Coordinates of C-alpha atoms in Angstrom, one line a residue:
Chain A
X26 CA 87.9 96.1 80.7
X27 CA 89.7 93.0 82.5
X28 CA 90.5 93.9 86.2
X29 CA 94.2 93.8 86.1
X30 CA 96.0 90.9 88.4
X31 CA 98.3 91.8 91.0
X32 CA 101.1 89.2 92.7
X33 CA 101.4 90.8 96.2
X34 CA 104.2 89.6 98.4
X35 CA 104.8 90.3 102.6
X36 CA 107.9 88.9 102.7
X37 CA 109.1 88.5 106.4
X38 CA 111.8 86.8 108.8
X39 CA 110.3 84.5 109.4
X40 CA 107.5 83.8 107.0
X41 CA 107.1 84.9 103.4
X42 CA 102.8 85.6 102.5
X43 CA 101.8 85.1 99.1
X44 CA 98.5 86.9 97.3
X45 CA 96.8 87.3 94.2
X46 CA 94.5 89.7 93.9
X47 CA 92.3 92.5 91.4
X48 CA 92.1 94.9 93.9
X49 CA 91.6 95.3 98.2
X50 CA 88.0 94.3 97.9
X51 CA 88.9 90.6 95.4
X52 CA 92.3 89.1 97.2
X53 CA 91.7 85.5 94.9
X54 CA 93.8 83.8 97.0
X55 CA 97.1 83.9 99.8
X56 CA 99.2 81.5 100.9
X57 CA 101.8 81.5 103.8
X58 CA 105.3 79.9 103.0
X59 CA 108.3 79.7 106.0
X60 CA 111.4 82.2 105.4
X61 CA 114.5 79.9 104.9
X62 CA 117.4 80.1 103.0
X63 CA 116.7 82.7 100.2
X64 CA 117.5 80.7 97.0
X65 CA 114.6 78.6 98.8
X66 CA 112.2 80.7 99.6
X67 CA 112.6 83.1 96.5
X68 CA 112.5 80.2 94.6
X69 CA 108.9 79.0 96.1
X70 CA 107.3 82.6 95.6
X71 CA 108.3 82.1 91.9
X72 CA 106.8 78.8 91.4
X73 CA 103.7 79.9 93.5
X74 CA 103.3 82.7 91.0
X75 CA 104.0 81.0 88.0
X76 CA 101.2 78.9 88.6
X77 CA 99.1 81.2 89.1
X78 CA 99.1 83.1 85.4
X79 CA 99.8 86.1 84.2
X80 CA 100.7 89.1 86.4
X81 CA 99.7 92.7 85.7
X82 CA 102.7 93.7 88.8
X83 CA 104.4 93.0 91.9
X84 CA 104.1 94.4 95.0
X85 CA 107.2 93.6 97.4
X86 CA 106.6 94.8 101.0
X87 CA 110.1 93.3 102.7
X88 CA 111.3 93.3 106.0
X89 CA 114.5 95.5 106.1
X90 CA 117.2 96.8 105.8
X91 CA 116.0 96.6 101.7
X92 CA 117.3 98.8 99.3
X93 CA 114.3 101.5 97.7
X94 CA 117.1 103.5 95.3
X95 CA 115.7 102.3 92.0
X96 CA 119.0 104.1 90.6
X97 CA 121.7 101.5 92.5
X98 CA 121.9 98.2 91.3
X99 CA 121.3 96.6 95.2
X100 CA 117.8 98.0 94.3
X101 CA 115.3 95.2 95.5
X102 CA 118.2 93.6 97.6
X103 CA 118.4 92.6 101.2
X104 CA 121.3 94.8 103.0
X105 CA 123.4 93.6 106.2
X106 CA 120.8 91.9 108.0
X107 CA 122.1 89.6 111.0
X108 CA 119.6 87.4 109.7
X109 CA 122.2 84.4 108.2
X110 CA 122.5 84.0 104.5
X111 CA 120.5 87.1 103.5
X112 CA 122.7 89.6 103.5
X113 CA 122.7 90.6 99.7
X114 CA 119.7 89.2 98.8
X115 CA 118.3 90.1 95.5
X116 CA 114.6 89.7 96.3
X117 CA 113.2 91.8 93.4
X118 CA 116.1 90.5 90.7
X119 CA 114.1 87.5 90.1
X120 CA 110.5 88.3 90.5
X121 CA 111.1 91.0 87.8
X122 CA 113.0 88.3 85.4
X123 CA 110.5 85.5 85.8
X124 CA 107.2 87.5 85.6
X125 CA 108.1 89.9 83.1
X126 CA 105.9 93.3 84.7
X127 CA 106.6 96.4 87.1
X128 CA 108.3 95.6 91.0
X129 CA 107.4 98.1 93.4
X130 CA 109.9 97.5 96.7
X131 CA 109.0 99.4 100.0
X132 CA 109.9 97.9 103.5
X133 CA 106.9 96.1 105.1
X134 CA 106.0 99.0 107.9
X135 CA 105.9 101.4 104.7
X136 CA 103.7 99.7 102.8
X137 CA 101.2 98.8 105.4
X138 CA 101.1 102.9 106.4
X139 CA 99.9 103.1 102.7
X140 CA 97.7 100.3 102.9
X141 CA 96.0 101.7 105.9
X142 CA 96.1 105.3 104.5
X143 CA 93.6 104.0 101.4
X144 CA 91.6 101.8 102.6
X145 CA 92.4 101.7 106.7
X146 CA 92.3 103.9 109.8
X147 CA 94.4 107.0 107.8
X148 CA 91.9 107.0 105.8
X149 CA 91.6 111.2 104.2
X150 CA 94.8 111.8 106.7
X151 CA 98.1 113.8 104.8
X152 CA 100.4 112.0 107.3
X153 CA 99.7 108.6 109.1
X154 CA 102.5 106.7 110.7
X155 CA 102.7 102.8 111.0
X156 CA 104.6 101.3 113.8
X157 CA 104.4 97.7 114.6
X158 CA 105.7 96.1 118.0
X159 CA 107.0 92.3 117.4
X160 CA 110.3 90.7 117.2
X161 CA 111.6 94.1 116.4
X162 CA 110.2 97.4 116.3
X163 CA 109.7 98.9 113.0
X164 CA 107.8 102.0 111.6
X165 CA 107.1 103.3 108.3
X166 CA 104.7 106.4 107.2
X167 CA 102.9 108.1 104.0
X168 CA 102.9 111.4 103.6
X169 CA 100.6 113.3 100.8
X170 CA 100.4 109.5 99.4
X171 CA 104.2 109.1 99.3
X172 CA 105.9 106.7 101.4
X173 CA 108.9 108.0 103.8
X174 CA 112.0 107.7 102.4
X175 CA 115.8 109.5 103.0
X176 CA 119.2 108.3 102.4
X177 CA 117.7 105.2 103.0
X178 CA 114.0 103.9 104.5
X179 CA 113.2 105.1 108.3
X180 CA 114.8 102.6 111.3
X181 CA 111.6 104.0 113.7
X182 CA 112.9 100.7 116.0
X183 CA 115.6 103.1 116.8
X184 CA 114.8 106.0 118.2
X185 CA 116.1 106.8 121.6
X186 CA 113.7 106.9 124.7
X187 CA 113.7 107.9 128.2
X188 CA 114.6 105.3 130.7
X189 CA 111.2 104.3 132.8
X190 CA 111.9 104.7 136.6
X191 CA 111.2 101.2 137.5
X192 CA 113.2 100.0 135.2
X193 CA 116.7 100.6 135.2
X194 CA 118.7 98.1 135.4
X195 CA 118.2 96.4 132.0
X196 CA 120.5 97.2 129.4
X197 CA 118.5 96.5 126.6
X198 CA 119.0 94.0 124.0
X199 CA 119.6 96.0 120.8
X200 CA 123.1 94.9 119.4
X201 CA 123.5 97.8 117.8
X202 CA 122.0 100.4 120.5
X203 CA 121.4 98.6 124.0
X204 CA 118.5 100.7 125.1
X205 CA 116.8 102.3 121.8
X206 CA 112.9 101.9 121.8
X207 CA 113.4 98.3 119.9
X208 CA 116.4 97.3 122.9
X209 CA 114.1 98.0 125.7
X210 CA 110.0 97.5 124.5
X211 CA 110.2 94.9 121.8
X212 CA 109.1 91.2 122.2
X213 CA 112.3 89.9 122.7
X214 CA 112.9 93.0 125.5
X215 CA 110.1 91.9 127.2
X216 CA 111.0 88.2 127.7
X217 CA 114.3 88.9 128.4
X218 CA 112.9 90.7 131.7
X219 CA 110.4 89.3 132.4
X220 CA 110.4 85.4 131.3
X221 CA 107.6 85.9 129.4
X222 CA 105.7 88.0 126.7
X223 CA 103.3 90.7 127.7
X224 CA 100.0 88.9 127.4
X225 CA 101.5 86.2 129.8
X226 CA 102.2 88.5 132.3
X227 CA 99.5 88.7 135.0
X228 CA 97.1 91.3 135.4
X229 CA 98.4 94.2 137.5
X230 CA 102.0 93.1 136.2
X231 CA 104.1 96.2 136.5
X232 CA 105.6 95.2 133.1
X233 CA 102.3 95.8 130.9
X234 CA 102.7 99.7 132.5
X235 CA 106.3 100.1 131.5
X236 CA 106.0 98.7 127.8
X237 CA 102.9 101.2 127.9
X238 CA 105.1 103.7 129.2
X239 CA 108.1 103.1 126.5
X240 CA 105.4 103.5 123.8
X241 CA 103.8 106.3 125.0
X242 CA 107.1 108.1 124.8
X243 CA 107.9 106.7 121.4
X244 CA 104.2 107.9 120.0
X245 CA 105.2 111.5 121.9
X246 CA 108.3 111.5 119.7
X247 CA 106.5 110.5 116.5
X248 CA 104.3 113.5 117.1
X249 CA 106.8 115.8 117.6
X250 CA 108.1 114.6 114.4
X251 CA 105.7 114.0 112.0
X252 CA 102.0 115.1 113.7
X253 CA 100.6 112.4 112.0
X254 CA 96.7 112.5 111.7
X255 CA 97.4 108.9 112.9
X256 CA 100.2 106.7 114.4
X257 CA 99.0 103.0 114.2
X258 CA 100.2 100.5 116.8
X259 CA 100.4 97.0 114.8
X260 CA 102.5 93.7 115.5
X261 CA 102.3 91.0 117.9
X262 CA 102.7 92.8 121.0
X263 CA 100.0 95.0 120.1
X264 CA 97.3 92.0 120.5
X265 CA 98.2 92.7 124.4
X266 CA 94.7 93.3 125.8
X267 CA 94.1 97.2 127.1
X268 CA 97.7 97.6 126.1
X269 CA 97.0 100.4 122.6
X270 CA 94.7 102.0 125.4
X271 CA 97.5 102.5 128.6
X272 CA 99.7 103.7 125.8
X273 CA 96.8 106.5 124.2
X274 CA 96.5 107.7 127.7
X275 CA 100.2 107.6 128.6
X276 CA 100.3 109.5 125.6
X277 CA 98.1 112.1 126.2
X278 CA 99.3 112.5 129.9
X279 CA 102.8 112.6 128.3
X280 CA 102.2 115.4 125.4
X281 CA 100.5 117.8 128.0
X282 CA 97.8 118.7 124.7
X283 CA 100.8 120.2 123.3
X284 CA 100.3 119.2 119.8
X285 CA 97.8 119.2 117.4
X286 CA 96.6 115.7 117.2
X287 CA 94.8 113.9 120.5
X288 CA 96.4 110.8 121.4
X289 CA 92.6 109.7 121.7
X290 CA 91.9 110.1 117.9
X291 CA 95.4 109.5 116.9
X292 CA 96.4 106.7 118.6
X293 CA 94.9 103.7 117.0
X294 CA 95.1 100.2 115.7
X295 CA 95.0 98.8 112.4
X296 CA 91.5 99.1 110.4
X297 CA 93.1 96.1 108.4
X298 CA 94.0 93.9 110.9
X299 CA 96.6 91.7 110.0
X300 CA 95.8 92.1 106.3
X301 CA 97.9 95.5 106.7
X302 CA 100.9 94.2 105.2
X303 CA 99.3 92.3 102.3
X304 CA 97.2 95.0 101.1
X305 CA 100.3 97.2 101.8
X306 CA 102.0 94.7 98.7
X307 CA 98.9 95.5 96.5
X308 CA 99.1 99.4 97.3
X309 CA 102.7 99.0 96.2
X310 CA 101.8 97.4 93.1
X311 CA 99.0 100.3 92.0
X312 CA 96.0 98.0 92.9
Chain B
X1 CA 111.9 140.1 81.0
X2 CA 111.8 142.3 84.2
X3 CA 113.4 140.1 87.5
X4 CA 110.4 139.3 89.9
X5 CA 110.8 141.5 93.4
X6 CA 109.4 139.1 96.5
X7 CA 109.3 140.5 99.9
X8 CA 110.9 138.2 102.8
X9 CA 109.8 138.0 106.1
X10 CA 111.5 135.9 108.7
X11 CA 109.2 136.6 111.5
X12 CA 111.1 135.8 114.8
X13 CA 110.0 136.3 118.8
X14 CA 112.3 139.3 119.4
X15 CA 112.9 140.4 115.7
X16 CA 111.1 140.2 112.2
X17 CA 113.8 140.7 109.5
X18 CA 112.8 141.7 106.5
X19 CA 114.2 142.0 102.9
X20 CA 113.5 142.5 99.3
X21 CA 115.2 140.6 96.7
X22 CA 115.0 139.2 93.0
X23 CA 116.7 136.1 93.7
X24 CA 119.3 134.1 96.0
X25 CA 122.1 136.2 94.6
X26 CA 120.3 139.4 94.8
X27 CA 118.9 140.7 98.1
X28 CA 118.8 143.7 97.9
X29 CA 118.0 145.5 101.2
X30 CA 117.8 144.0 104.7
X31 CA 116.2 145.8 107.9
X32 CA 115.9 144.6 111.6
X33 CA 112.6 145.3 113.3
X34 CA 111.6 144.6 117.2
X35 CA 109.1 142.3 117.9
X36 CA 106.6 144.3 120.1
X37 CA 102.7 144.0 119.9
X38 CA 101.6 142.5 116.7
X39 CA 99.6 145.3 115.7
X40 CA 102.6 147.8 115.8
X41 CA 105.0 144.8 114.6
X42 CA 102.8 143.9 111.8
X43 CA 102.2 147.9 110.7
X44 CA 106.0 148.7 110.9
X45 CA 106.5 145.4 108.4
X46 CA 103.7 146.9 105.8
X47 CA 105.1 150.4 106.4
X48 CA 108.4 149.4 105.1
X49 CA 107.3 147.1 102.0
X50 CA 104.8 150.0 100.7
X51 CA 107.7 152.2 100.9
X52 CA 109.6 150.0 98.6
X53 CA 107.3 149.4 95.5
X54 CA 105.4 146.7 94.2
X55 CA 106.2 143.1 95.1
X56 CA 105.4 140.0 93.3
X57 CA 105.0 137.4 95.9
X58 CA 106.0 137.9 99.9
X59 CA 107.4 134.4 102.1
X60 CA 106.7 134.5 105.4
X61 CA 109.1 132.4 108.1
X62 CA 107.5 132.6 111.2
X63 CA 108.0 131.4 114.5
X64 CA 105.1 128.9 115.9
X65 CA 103.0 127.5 116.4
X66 CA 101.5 129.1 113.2
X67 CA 98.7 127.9 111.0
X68 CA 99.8 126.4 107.8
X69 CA 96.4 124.6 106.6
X70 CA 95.0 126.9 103.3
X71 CA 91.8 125.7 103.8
X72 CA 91.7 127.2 107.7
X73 CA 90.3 130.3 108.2
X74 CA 93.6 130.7 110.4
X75 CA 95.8 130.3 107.8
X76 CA 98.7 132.2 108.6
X77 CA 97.6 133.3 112.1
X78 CA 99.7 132.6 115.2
X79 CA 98.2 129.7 117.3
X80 CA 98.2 129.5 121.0
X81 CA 101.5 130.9 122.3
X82 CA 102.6 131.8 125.3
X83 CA 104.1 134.7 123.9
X84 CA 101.8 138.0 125.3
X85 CA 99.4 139.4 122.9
X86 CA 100.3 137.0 119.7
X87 CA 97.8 134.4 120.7
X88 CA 96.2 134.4 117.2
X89 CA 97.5 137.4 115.4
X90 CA 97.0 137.3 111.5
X91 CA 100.3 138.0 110.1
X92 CA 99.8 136.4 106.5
X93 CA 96.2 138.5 106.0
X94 CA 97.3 142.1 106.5
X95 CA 99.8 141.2 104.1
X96 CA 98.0 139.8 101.6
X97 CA 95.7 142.7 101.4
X98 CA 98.5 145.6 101.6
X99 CA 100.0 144.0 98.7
X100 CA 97.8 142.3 96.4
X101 CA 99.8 139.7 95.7
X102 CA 100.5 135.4 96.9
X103 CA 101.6 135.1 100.3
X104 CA 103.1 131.8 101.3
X105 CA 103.6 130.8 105.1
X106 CA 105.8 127.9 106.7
X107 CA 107.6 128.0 109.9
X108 CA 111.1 129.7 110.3
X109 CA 112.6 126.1 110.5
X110 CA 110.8 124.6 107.7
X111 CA 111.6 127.7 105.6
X112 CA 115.4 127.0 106.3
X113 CA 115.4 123.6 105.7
X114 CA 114.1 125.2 101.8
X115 CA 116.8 127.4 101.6
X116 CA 119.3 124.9 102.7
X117 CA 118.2 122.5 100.6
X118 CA 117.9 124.6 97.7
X119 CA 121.2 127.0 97.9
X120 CA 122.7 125.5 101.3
X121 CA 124.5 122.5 102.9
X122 CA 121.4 120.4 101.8
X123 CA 122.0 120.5 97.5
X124 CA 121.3 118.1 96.0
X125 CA 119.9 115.8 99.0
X126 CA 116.4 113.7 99.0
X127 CA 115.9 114.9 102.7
X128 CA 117.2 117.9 104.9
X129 CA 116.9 118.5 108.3
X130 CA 117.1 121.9 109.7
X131 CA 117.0 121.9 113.9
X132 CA 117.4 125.6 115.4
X133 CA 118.9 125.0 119.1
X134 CA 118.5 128.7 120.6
X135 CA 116.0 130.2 123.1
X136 CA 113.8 127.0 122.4
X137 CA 114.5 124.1 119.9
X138 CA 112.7 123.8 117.0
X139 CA 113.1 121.8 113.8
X140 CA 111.9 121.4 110.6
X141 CA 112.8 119.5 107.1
X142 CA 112.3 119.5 103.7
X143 CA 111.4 116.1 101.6
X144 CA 111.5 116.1 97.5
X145 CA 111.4 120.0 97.7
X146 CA 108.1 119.7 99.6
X147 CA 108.3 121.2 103.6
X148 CA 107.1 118.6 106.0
X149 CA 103.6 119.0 107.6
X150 CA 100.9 116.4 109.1
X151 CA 98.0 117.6 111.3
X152 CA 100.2 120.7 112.4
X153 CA 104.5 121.6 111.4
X154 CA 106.9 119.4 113.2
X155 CA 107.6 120.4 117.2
X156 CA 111.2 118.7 116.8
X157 CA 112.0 120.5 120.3
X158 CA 109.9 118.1 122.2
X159 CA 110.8 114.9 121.2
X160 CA 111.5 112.8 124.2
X161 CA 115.1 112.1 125.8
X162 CA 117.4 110.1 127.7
X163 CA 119.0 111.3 130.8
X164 CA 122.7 111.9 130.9
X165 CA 124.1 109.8 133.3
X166 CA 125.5 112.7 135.1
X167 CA 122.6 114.9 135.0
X168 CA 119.9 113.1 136.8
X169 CA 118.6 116.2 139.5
X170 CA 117.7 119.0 136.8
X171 CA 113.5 118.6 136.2
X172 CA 114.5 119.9 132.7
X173 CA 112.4 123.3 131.6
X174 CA 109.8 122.6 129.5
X175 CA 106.3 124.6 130.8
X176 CA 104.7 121.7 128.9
X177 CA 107.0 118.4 129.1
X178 CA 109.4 119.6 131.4
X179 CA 112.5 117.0 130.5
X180 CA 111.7 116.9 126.5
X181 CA 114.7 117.9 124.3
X182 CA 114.0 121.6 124.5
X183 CA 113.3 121.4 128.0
X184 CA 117.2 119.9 128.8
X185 CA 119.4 121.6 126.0
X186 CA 117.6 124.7 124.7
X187 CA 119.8 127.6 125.5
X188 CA 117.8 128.6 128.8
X189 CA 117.7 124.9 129.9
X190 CA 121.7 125.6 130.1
X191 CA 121.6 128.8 131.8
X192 CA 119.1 127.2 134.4
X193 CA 121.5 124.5 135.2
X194 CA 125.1 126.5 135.0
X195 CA 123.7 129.8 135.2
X196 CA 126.4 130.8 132.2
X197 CA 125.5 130.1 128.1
X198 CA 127.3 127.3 126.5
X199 CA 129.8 129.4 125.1
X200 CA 130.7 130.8 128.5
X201 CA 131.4 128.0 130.2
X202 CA 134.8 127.6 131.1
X203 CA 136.9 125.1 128.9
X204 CA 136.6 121.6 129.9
X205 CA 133.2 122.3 131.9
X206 CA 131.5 119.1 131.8
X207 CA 128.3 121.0 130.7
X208 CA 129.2 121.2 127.4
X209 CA 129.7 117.8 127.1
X210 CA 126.1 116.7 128.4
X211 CA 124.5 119.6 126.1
X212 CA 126.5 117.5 122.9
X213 CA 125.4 114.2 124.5
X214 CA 121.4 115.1 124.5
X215 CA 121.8 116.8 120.7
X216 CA 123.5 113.9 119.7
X217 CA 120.7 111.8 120.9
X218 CA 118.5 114.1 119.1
X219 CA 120.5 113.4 116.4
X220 CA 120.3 109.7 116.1
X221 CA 116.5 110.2 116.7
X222 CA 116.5 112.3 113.9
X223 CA 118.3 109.7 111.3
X224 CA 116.0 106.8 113.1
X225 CA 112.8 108.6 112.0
X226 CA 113.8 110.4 109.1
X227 CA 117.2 109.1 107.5
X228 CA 117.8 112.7 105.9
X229 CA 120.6 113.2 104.0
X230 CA 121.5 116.5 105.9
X231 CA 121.0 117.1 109.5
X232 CA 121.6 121.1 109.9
X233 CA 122.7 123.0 113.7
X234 CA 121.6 126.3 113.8
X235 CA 120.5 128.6 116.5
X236 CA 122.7 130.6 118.7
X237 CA 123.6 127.9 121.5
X238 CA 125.5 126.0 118.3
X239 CA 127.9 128.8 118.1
X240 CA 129.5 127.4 120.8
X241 CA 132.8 126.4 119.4
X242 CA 133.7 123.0 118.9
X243 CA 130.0 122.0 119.6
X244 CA 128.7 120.3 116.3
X245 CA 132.0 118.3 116.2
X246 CA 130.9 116.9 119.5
X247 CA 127.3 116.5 118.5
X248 CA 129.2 114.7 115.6
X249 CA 131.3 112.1 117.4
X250 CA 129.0 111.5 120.1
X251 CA 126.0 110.7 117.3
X252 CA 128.5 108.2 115.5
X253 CA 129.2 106.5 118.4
X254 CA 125.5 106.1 119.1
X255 CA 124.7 105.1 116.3
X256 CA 126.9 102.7 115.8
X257 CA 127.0 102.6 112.1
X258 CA 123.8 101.5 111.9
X259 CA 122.1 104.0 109.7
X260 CA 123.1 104.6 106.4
X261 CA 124.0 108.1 107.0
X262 CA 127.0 108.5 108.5
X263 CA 127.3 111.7 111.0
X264 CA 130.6 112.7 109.8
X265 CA 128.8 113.3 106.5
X266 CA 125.3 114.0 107.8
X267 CA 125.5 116.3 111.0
X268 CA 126.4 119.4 109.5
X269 CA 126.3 123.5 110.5
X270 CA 124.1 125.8 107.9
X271 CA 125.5 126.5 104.3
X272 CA 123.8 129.7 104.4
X273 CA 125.3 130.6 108.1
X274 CA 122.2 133.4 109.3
X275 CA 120.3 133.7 106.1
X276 CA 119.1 130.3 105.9
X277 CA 115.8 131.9 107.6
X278 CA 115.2 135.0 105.4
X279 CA 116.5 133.1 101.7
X280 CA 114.0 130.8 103.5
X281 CA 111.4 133.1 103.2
X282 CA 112.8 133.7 100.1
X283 CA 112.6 129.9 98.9
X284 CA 108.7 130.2 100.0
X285 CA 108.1 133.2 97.9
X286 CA 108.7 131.5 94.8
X287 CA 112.2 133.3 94.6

C-alpha cells in the first residue's frame, strides 16, 4: 500500500512553514514563507502545494484566535486578531477548495501538545500541556488523545499571576489584561523592562529570576488545573540558557509537593525541538 | 423492564450523604451520616445500603485527594490528607465487596460538574466547570461527558493569585502554598481575616468585595485555561447574597471581552442547587 502524503502547515504571525510529508519519520520536504497580507500568503501555500502533487490531507496548526467549530461557517477562519488585515481570514476555505481532501484546523500550541504527546516528551502521558514563551504566550494540551477545546480554544497567555516582589511597578503590556502571564513574562514584557531579551541579559541579571519566577507560578497553576503528566516549556524565550531549570525548581519550591506530578519529571522541554509545530500539522492531518 | 436501583454516595469531610434512586427524577430516600473514623463511617454507609436491597451500581463523590487510577491498587482509597485517620482509607473496596456490584469513583467536584452538565446549568455545553468555594476550594469539570483527570483530579483551590490591592498584610492560609486561591478566599481564609463568614459581614464591608475580586480572578483563570461553556459557584461561602453577581461583573471587567465566553452568560450558580454532589454520584453510577 502507497504511504499516504500529507500537506502540513504551521502557519504563524510572522512566518507561515510549509511540509510534505508520509509520516513523522519521512517529512520529504519544508519550506518557510513570510506572513503578509493573507490573500498573499494563502495564496503562496496554494501554489507551494500544488506543485507538489496530490495530497492525501491537510494539517492546519494556526496561530489564534482561529475558529475549531466545524459546525459555524467562520470554521478555519482567523477571528479579531490585532494583527492588520487578518481579522476574518478564511485560512482553511481555500486549502480545502484547491486540494480537494480532509482540513484538520487546531491552534499551533494544540497541535504541537499532540505532536509531542505521539512522538515527543508526553509520550504514554493521558494529559500533557504545551506552553510556548515568544512574542506571546500561548498554551494548548491533549487529553486521552483529544486536543483541549471549550466554547472556543484555551487563551493559556492569559491566566492571571501573582505579582513578583521585585517587580512592581510595571504594568504589563497586555492590551487586553495589563499584567496576565503573557502582559508581564512574554518577549515583548521582557524588553519593555529591561531593553533587552532574556538571553541578553547578563548573568546574575535579576530579570532571568523574575521571568523564572512568573513561569514557575504559571506551571503551579497549570498543575492545579490539569496535573498534566507533562507541561512543556517551548518558544523563543525558552532557548534562555538554565532558564526551563530556575523555573522546574521555582516550581517545585512553589507547589510545596502538593500535587501529583514533580516539577522535576514534569517540567520539560520539547523532545521535538522546533519541529513541534510541524509535526503538530501532520498529527492534525492523521499522519 | 425493572428501573435499575444505584446507591449514591457523596462522601464529604464532616458528612457522607447517601441515597438510593432509579434515576434523576427518582431519588428515592436520602440520609445524613457524620463523618467520624472511616472504619465506623464506612460500616454505618454499608449498614444502610444492605438494609435497602440489592443495588445495581453505587457512585461514589468523594472529597480528596482520592485515587482515581483503575489500574492502582489504591483505586478508590483516600490519599494523603490531613484529615486524622483517613490517610489512605479504602472507601470504593468495602463497597464493592458488600454489594457485588460496579463501583465508580470521581471527586465530589468532578461528580457535580456530571450532574450539572447532564441535568444542571451545564446542558447542553462542550465544557463545565464546577468550583466549590466552602471550607476549602475545590474544582472540577466535565469535557464531552468525560470528567477531567491527568496524573491525579484537578486541585482548582491552589491555583495561584494576584493580591488585591487593599489586602497586601494577610500571609493567606494555605498549610501548603499559603497565598494560593484557597489559601485567600476559602471560607476560613475569610474568617481568619474579618473574624465573621462572608455572609456576616456587615453590608458595604469591603471584605466582600476583595473575596469577589480574587474569585473573579479565579474565574478569568478558569476561561483562560479552559474556555468552558459554564463556570458553576457552589459551596457555602457563595451563599453569600449578591456574591456570584460580583464575581460576575468583576470577571467581565477583567476580562475584558477577550474570551469568547462572556461572564454574564458563563459565571453561573448550580442548576441542581445542593444535589449537584449526590445526582453526581448518581451521574457516576450509570444513573
Amino acid at each position: 500500500m502507497a504511504r499516504k502524503t500529507y500537506g502540513l502547515i504551521e502557519a504563524g504571525g510572522t512566518k507561515f512553514v510549509l511540509g510534505i510529508a508520509h509520516g513523522p519519520d519521512a517529512v520529504l520536504e519544508t519550506i518557510r514563507i513570510p506572513t503578509t497580507a493573507p490573500d498573499e500568503t494563502i495564496g503562496a501555500v496554494c501554489e507551494w502545494f500544488g506543485a507538489r502533487g496530490p495530497l492525501d490531507a491537510i494539517g492546519l496548526a494556526s496561530f489564534g484566535p482561529v475558529e475549531l467549530d466545524r459546525a459555524s461557517p467562520k470554521w478555519g477562519h482567523i477571528l479579531n486578531t490585532p494583527k492588520p488585515g487578518w481579522s476574518g481570514a478564511d485560512l482553511a476555505g481555500p486549502l480545502a477548495r484547491a486540494f480537494c481532501c480532509p482540513v484538520s484546523v487546531d491552534t499551533d500550541v494544540n497541535a504541537a501538545a499532540l505532536a509531542e504527546s505521539r512522538w515527543g516528551a508526553g509520550q504514554g502521558q493521558r494529559c500533557v500541556v504545551y506552553l510556548t514563551v515568544g512574542t506571546g504566550i500561548g498554551g494548548g494540551a491533549v487529553i486521552e488523545g483529544q486536543t483541549l477545546r471549550g466554547l472556543s480554544h484555551p487563551e493559556m497567555g492569559h491566566i492571571r499571576t501573582p505579582r513578583h516582589e521585585a517587580d512592581k511597578a510595571f504594568a504589563g503590556i497586555c492590551p487586553f489584561h495589563g499584567d496576565c502571564l503573557e502582559g508581564m513574562a512574554s518577549g515583548p514584557a521582557v524588553i519593555a523592562r529591561y531593553g533587552h531579551s532574556l538571553s541578553q541579559l547578563p548573568a546574575g541579571h535579576p530579570g532571568q529570576g523574575i521571568i523564572a519566577w512568573y513561569l514557575a507560578q504559571a506551571a503551579v497553576t497549570v498543575q492545579a488545573m490539569l496535573e498534566p503528566g507533562r507541561l512543556i516549556f517551548g518558544g523563543g524565550v525558552m532557548e534562555t540558557p538554565g532558564l526551563v531549570e530556575r523555573v522546574r525548581e521555582e516550581a517545585a519550591r512553589l507547589g510545596g509537593g502538593y500535587f501529583r506530578g514533580q516539577p522535576a519529571d514534569v517540567i520539560v522541554r520539547p523532545g521535538l525541538g522546533e519541529r513541534s509545530g510541524l509535526l503538530g500539522a501532520l498529527a492534525l492531518a492523521g499522519g
